[in-house]
Short mmCIF file of N, CA and C in Angstrom, two decimals:
data_model
loop_
_atom_site.label_atom_id
_atom_site.label_comp_id
_atom_site.label_asym_id
_atom_site.label_seq_id
_atom_site.Cartn_x
_atom_site.Cartn_y
_atom_site.Cartn_z
N UNK L 1 -40.74 41.64 48.97
CA UNK L 1 -42.13 41.74 49.33
C UNK L 1 -42.96 41.26 48.15
N UNK L 2 -44.11 40.67 48.46
CA UNK L 2 -45.05 40.29 47.42
C UNK L 2 -46.44 40.76 47.83
N UNK L 3 -47.27 41.05 46.84
CA UNK L 3 -48.58 41.62 47.13
C UNK L 3 -49.53 41.31 45.98
N UNK L 4 -50.68 40.70 46.29
CA UNK L 4 -51.73 40.47 45.30
C UNK L 4 -52.59 41.72 45.29
N UNK L 5 -52.57 42.46 44.18
CA UNK L 5 -53.25 43.74 44.11
C UNK L 5 -54.68 43.64 43.58
N UNK L 6 -55.19 42.42 43.47
CA UNK L 6 -56.61 42.17 43.27
C UNK L 6 -57.22 42.58 41.95
N UNK L 7 -56.46 42.57 40.86
CA UNK L 7 -57.02 42.85 39.54
C UNK L 7 -57.83 44.15 39.56
N UNK L 8 -57.23 45.19 40.11
CA UNK L 8 -57.87 46.50 40.13
C UNK L 8 -58.57 46.85 41.42
N UNK L 9 -58.72 45.90 42.34
CA UNK L 9 -59.40 46.19 43.60
C UNK L 9 -58.62 47.17 44.46
N UNK L 10 -57.31 47.14 44.37
CA UNK L 10 -56.49 48.15 45.06
C UNK L 10 -56.44 49.36 44.14
N UNK L 11 -57.10 50.47 44.50
CA UNK L 11 -57.10 51.65 43.62
C UNK L 11 -55.66 52.08 43.31
N UNK L 12 -55.39 52.33 42.04
CA UNK L 12 -54.02 52.62 41.60
C UNK L 12 -53.35 53.75 42.38
N UNK L 13 -54.00 54.89 42.64
CA UNK L 13 -53.32 55.95 43.39
C UNK L 13 -52.95 55.52 44.82
N UNK L 14 -53.84 54.80 45.48
CA UNK L 14 -53.55 54.32 46.83
C UNK L 14 -52.44 53.26 46.81
N UNK L 15 -52.44 52.42 45.78
CA UNK L 15 -51.41 51.40 45.64
C UNK L 15 -50.04 52.05 45.49
N UNK L 16 -49.94 53.05 44.64
CA UNK L 16 -48.67 53.76 44.44
C UNK L 16 -48.22 54.39 45.76
N UNK L 17 -49.13 55.06 46.47
CA UNK L 17 -48.78 55.67 47.75
C UNK L 17 -48.27 54.63 48.74
N UNK L 18 -48.95 53.49 48.79
CA UNK L 18 -48.54 52.43 49.72
C UNK L 18 -47.14 51.91 49.37
N UNK L 19 -46.92 51.62 48.09
CA UNK L 19 -45.62 51.07 47.67
C UNK L 19 -44.48 52.06 47.91
N UNK L 20 -44.78 53.34 47.85
CA UNK L 20 -43.78 54.36 48.18
C UNK L 20 -43.40 54.32 49.66
N UNK L 21 -44.33 53.86 50.49
CA UNK L 21 -44.10 53.90 51.94
C UNK L 21 -43.35 52.69 52.49
N UNK L 22 -43.24 51.62 51.70
CA UNK L 22 -42.60 50.41 52.22
C UNK L 22 -41.08 50.49 52.03
N UNK L 23 -40.37 49.72 52.83
CA UNK L 23 -38.91 49.76 52.75
C UNK L 23 -38.33 48.62 51.92
N UNK L 24 -39.15 47.86 51.24
CA UNK L 24 -38.67 46.74 50.43
C UNK L 24 -37.82 47.22 49.25
N UNK L 25 -36.80 46.45 48.93
CA UNK L 25 -35.96 46.75 47.76
C UNK L 25 -36.50 46.11 46.49
N UNK L 26 -37.23 45.00 46.63
CA UNK L 26 -37.78 44.29 45.49
C UNK L 26 -39.22 43.90 45.85
N UNK L 27 -40.15 44.18 44.93
CA UNK L 27 -41.57 43.88 45.17
C UNK L 27 -42.12 43.13 43.97
N UNK L 28 -42.76 41.99 44.23
CA UNK L 28 -43.48 41.24 43.21
C UNK L 28 -44.96 41.47 43.39
N UNK L 29 -45.67 41.74 42.30
CA UNK L 29 -47.11 41.99 42.36
C UNK L 29 -47.84 41.00 41.47
N UNK L 30 -48.97 40.51 41.97
CA UNK L 30 -49.82 39.60 41.21
C UNK L 30 -51.16 40.27 40.95
N UNK L 31 -51.83 39.84 39.88
CA UNK L 31 -53.15 40.34 39.47
C UNK L 31 -53.14 41.84 39.20
N UNK L 32 -52.17 42.28 38.42
CA UNK L 32 -52.02 43.70 38.09
C UNK L 32 -52.94 44.05 36.91
N UNK L 33 -53.84 45.01 37.13
CA UNK L 33 -54.74 45.45 36.06
C UNK L 33 -54.03 46.45 35.15
N UNK L 34 -54.63 46.74 34.02
CA UNK L 34 -54.03 47.69 33.07
C UNK L 34 -53.88 49.07 33.71
N UNK L 35 -54.87 49.53 34.44
CA UNK L 35 -54.81 50.85 35.08
C UNK L 35 -53.73 50.87 36.17
N UNK L 36 -53.67 49.83 36.97
CA UNK L 36 -52.63 49.75 37.99
C UNK L 36 -51.24 49.78 37.33
N UNK L 37 -51.08 49.00 36.27
CA UNK L 37 -49.78 48.92 35.58
C UNK L 37 -49.36 50.28 35.05
N UNK L 38 -50.28 50.99 34.46
CA UNK L 38 -49.97 52.31 33.92
C UNK L 38 -49.46 53.24 35.02
N UNK L 39 -50.14 53.27 36.14
CA UNK L 39 -49.74 54.16 37.22
C UNK L 39 -48.46 53.70 37.90
N UNK L 40 -48.29 52.40 38.09
CA UNK L 40 -47.06 51.88 38.69
C UNK L 40 -45.85 52.27 37.85
N UNK L 41 -45.95 52.05 36.55
CA UNK L 41 -44.83 52.33 35.67
C UNK L 41 -44.56 53.83 35.58
N UNK L 42 -45.60 54.62 35.56
CA UNK L 42 -45.45 56.07 35.41
C UNK L 42 -44.98 56.75 36.69
N UNK L 43 -45.45 56.29 37.86
CA UNK L 43 -45.26 57.05 39.10
C UNK L 43 -44.24 56.48 40.07
N UNK L 44 -43.65 55.32 39.78
CA UNK L 44 -42.71 54.73 40.73
C UNK L 44 -41.28 54.64 40.21
N UNK L 45 -41.00 55.25 39.08
CA UNK L 45 -39.67 55.18 38.50
C UNK L 45 -38.59 55.77 39.37
N UNK L 46 -38.92 56.79 40.15
CA UNK L 46 -37.91 57.39 41.02
C UNK L 46 -37.59 56.49 42.21
N UNK L 47 -38.56 55.74 42.67
CA UNK L 47 -38.39 54.87 43.84
C UNK L 47 -37.86 53.49 43.43
N UNK L 48 -38.40 52.96 42.32
CA UNK L 48 -38.01 51.65 41.80
C UNK L 48 -37.61 51.84 40.33
N UNK L 49 -36.34 52.19 40.07
CA UNK L 49 -35.94 52.51 38.70
C UNK L 49 -35.94 51.31 37.75
N UNK L 50 -35.97 50.11 38.28
CA UNK L 50 -35.96 48.90 37.45
C UNK L 50 -37.32 48.23 37.61
N UNK L 51 -38.05 48.10 36.49
CA UNK L 51 -39.42 47.61 36.57
C UNK L 51 -39.75 46.72 35.37
N UNK L 52 -40.53 45.70 35.64
CA UNK L 52 -41.20 44.93 34.60
C UNK L 52 -42.66 44.95 35.01
N UNK L 53 -43.50 45.48 34.14
CA UNK L 53 -44.91 45.64 34.50
C UNK L 53 -45.76 45.16 33.33
N UNK L 54 -46.63 44.20 33.61
CA UNK L 54 -47.58 43.70 32.61
C UNK L 54 -48.97 43.75 33.23
N UNK L 55 -49.76 44.68 32.79
CA UNK L 55 -51.11 44.83 33.33
C UNK L 55 -52.11 44.11 32.48
N UNK L 56 -52.40 42.89 32.83
CA UNK L 56 -53.35 42.10 32.05
C UNK L 56 -54.40 41.46 32.96
N UNK L 57 -54.69 42.13 34.07
CA UNK L 57 -55.73 41.63 34.97
C UNK L 57 -55.26 40.46 35.80
N UNK L 58 -56.08 39.43 35.82
CA UNK L 58 -55.79 38.27 36.66
C UNK L 58 -54.41 37.70 36.39
N UNK L 59 -53.98 37.70 35.13
CA UNK L 59 -52.66 37.16 34.79
C UNK L 59 -51.56 38.22 34.83
N UNK L 60 -51.88 39.44 35.22
CA UNK L 60 -50.90 40.53 35.27
C UNK L 60 -49.87 40.33 36.38
N UNK L 61 -48.63 40.67 36.08
CA UNK L 61 -47.54 40.55 37.05
C UNK L 61 -46.67 41.81 36.94
N UNK L 62 -45.98 42.09 38.03
CA UNK L 62 -45.01 43.19 38.01
C UNK L 62 -43.88 42.87 38.97
N UNK L 63 -42.72 43.38 38.64
CA UNK L 63 -41.56 43.31 39.52
C UNK L 63 -40.99 44.72 39.57
N UNK L 64 -40.92 45.26 40.78
CA UNK L 64 -40.38 46.59 41.02
C UNK L 64 -39.10 46.41 41.81
N UNK L 65 -38.02 47.05 41.37
CA UNK L 65 -36.74 46.81 42.03
C UNK L 65 -35.91 48.08 42.11
N UNK L 66 -35.19 48.20 43.21
CA UNK L 66 -34.19 49.25 43.35
C UNK L 66 -32.86 48.80 42.78
N UNK L 67 -32.76 47.51 42.47
CA UNK L 67 -31.53 46.91 41.94
C UNK L 67 -31.75 46.54 40.47
N UNK L 68 -30.68 46.51 39.67
CA UNK L 68 -30.83 46.21 38.24
C UNK L 68 -31.44 44.83 37.97
N UNK L 69 -32.39 44.81 37.08
CA UNK L 69 -32.96 43.56 36.56
C UNK L 69 -32.15 43.25 35.31
N UNK L 70 -31.39 42.16 35.34
CA UNK L 70 -30.46 41.87 34.24
C UNK L 70 -31.04 40.94 33.18
N UNK L 71 -32.13 40.25 33.51
CA UNK L 71 -32.76 39.35 32.54
C UNK L 71 -34.13 38.97 33.08
N UNK L 72 -35.03 38.62 32.19
CA UNK L 72 -36.33 38.11 32.63
C UNK L 72 -36.99 37.32 31.51
N UNK L 73 -37.92 36.47 31.91
CA UNK L 73 -38.73 35.72 30.95
C UNK L 73 -40.06 35.38 31.62
N UNK L 74 -41.00 35.00 30.81
CA UNK L 74 -42.32 34.58 31.29
C UNK L 74 -42.37 33.07 31.25
N UNK L 75 -42.85 32.46 32.32
CA UNK L 75 -42.91 31.00 32.43
C UNK L 75 -44.38 30.59 32.34
N UNK L 76 -44.68 29.74 31.39
CA UNK L 76 -46.04 29.25 31.21
C UNK L 76 -46.16 27.92 31.94
N UNK L 77 -46.36 27.98 33.25
CA UNK L 77 -46.53 26.78 34.06
C UNK L 77 -47.93 26.24 33.98
N UNK L 78 -48.88 27.13 33.82
CA UNK L 78 -50.28 26.77 33.67
C UNK L 78 -50.85 27.61 32.54
N UNK L 79 -51.78 27.07 31.76
CA UNK L 79 -52.34 27.84 30.64
C UNK L 79 -52.95 29.15 31.13
N UNK L 80 -52.66 30.22 30.41
CA UNK L 80 -53.21 31.55 30.68
C UNK L 80 -52.82 32.12 32.03
N UNK L 81 -51.78 31.60 32.66
CA UNK L 81 -51.30 32.12 33.95
C UNK L 81 -49.79 32.25 33.93
N UNK L 82 -49.23 33.04 33.01
CA UNK L 82 -47.77 33.14 32.97
C UNK L 82 -47.21 33.78 34.23
N UNK L 83 -46.12 33.23 34.70
CA UNK L 83 -45.41 33.78 35.85
C UNK L 83 -44.14 34.45 35.36
N UNK L 84 -43.66 35.40 36.11
CA UNK L 84 -42.50 36.18 35.74
C UNK L 84 -41.27 35.67 36.49
N UNK L 85 -40.22 35.34 35.74
CA UNK L 85 -38.95 34.96 36.35
C UNK L 85 -37.91 36.00 35.93
N UNK L 86 -37.21 36.55 36.93
CA UNK L 86 -36.23 37.60 36.63
C UNK L 86 -34.95 37.35 37.41
N UNK L 87 -33.87 37.86 36.86
CA UNK L 87 -32.57 37.83 37.54
C UNK L 87 -32.25 39.27 37.92
N UNK L 88 -31.98 39.46 39.23
CA UNK L 88 -31.73 40.79 39.77
C UNK L 88 -30.32 40.81 40.37
N UNK L 89 -29.56 41.84 40.03
CA UNK L 89 -28.20 42.00 40.55
C UNK L 89 -28.25 42.76 41.86
N UNK L 90 -27.90 42.06 42.96
CA UNK L 90 -27.92 42.66 44.29
C UNK L 90 -26.55 42.44 44.93
N UNK L 91 -25.86 43.53 45.20
CA UNK L 91 -24.55 43.49 45.88
C UNK L 91 -23.59 42.48 45.25
N UNK L 92 -23.49 42.53 43.93
CA UNK L 92 -22.54 41.68 43.24
C UNK L 92 -22.99 40.25 42.99
N UNK L 93 -24.19 39.91 43.38
CA UNK L 93 -24.72 38.56 43.16
C UNK L 93 -25.96 38.64 42.27
N UNK L 94 -26.21 37.59 41.52
CA UNK L 94 -27.42 37.50 40.70
C UNK L 94 -28.42 36.62 41.44
N UNK L 95 -29.56 37.18 41.73
CA UNK L 95 -30.62 36.49 42.46
C UNK L 95 -31.78 36.23 41.50
N UNK L 96 -32.28 35.01 41.46
CA UNK L 96 -33.45 34.68 40.64
C UNK L 96 -34.70 34.85 41.48
N UNK L 97 -35.64 35.60 40.94
CA UNK L 97 -36.91 35.87 41.62
C UNK L 97 -38.04 35.42 40.70
N UNK L 98 -39.02 34.74 41.25
CA UNK L 98 -40.19 34.33 40.48
C UNK L 98 -41.41 34.98 41.11
N UNK L 99 -42.15 35.72 40.30
CA UNK L 99 -43.42 36.30 40.72
C UNK L 99 -44.49 35.35 40.19
N UNK L 100 -45.00 34.52 41.08
CA UNK L 100 -45.91 33.44 40.68
C UNK L 100 -47.27 33.60 41.36
N UNK L 101 -48.27 33.07 40.70
CA UNK L 101 -49.62 33.10 41.25
C UNK L 101 -50.33 31.79 40.87
N UNK L 102 -49.99 30.70 41.58
CA UNK L 102 -50.59 29.40 41.23
C UNK L 102 -52.07 29.36 41.58
N UNK L 103 -52.75 28.40 40.99
CA UNK L 103 -54.17 28.19 41.31
C UNK L 103 -54.31 27.93 42.81
N UNK L 104 -55.37 28.44 43.40
CA UNK L 104 -55.61 28.15 44.82
C UNK L 104 -56.11 26.71 45.00
N UNK L 105 -55.98 26.24 46.23
CA UNK L 105 -56.50 24.91 46.52
C UNK L 105 -58.04 24.93 46.51
N UNK L 106 -58.62 23.74 46.39
CA UNK L 106 -60.08 23.60 46.35
C UNK L 106 -60.51 22.63 47.44
N UNK L 107 -61.73 22.80 47.93
CA UNK L 107 -62.20 21.83 48.91
C UNK L 107 -62.41 20.47 48.25
N UNK L 108 -61.96 19.43 48.92
CA UNK L 108 -62.15 18.06 48.45
C UNK L 108 -62.79 17.22 49.55
N UNK L 109 -63.02 15.97 49.27
CA UNK L 109 -63.66 15.10 50.27
C UNK L 109 -62.82 14.94 51.52
N UNK L 110 -61.50 15.05 51.38
CA UNK L 110 -60.61 14.82 52.53
C UNK L 110 -59.82 16.08 52.88
N UNK L 111 -60.39 17.25 52.64
CA UNK L 111 -59.70 18.50 52.95
C UNK L 111 -59.38 19.28 51.69
N UNK L 112 -58.48 20.23 51.81
CA UNK L 112 -58.12 21.07 50.67
C UNK L 112 -57.15 20.33 49.76
N UNK L 113 -57.36 20.47 48.45
CA UNK L 113 -56.51 19.81 47.46
C UNK L 113 -56.11 20.83 46.39
N UNK L 114 -55.00 20.55 45.72
CA UNK L 114 -54.53 21.37 44.62
C UNK L 114 -54.78 20.64 43.31
N UNK L 115 -54.86 21.40 42.21
CA UNK L 115 -54.91 20.78 40.89
C UNK L 115 -53.62 20.00 40.68
N UNK L 116 -53.64 18.95 39.86
CA UNK L 116 -52.41 18.20 39.59
C UNK L 116 -51.33 19.10 39.01
N UNK L 117 -50.09 18.85 39.39
CA UNK L 117 -48.96 19.62 38.89
C UNK L 117 -48.58 19.10 37.52
N UNK L 118 -48.35 20.02 36.60
CA UNK L 118 -47.90 19.63 35.25
C UNK L 118 -46.43 19.23 35.34
N UNK L 119 -46.00 18.26 34.53
CA UNK L 119 -44.64 17.76 34.64
C UNK L 119 -43.55 18.75 34.25
N UNK L 120 -43.86 19.75 33.44
CA UNK L 120 -42.83 20.73 33.09
C UNK L 120 -43.51 22.02 32.66
N UNK L 121 -42.73 22.99 32.42
CA UNK L 121 -43.29 24.26 31.98
C UNK L 121 -42.49 24.75 30.78
N UNK L 122 -42.99 25.77 30.13
CA UNK L 122 -42.27 26.34 29.00
C UNK L 122 -41.92 27.79 29.32
N UNK L 123 -40.88 28.26 28.71
CA UNK L 123 -40.44 29.64 28.89
C UNK L 123 -40.88 30.44 27.68
N UNK L 124 -41.53 31.55 27.92
CA UNK L 124 -41.96 32.45 26.86
C UNK L 124 -40.93 33.55 26.80
N UNK L 125 -40.22 33.67 25.70
CA UNK L 125 -39.19 34.70 25.61
C UNK L 125 -39.81 36.07 25.50
N UNK L 126 -39.04 37.08 25.93
CA UNK L 126 -39.54 38.45 25.91
C UNK L 126 -38.95 39.23 24.76
#
C-alpha cells in the first residue's frame, strides 16, 4: 500500500489509527511530517516491527513493514526530493521497494507534461 499523508494534513493520531486498521503487510508513505514520523515510529512498532521513518515534510518518506527490511538507501533522483529504496525479505525472497514521490505533471500547450527526466540518479548511503 502507498499513501501520501500530506505533509501533516493527515493528523498523526488519526493516521496511526487508520494504518492499524489496514491489512497491508508493507506500506510506503510520502510527505511525512516530523510530527507524523514521531507518532508512526512510536505507536506502530507492534503492528509494523520493521520501519524506516524520515519526517522531513514534503520530502519525508516512510516504509512500514511486517517483514524484515534487510537494506535501504536514499535515491537522489531529483534535487531535494530523495526517494527511499529498500530490500524487504518476504517468504524467502528479497523484494525491492521504492517509496517515490516524483514531481507532478504541469499543464502545457498540448496537455499535461512532466519535467524532463534526469539521465541518472545518485544513491545517498545511510
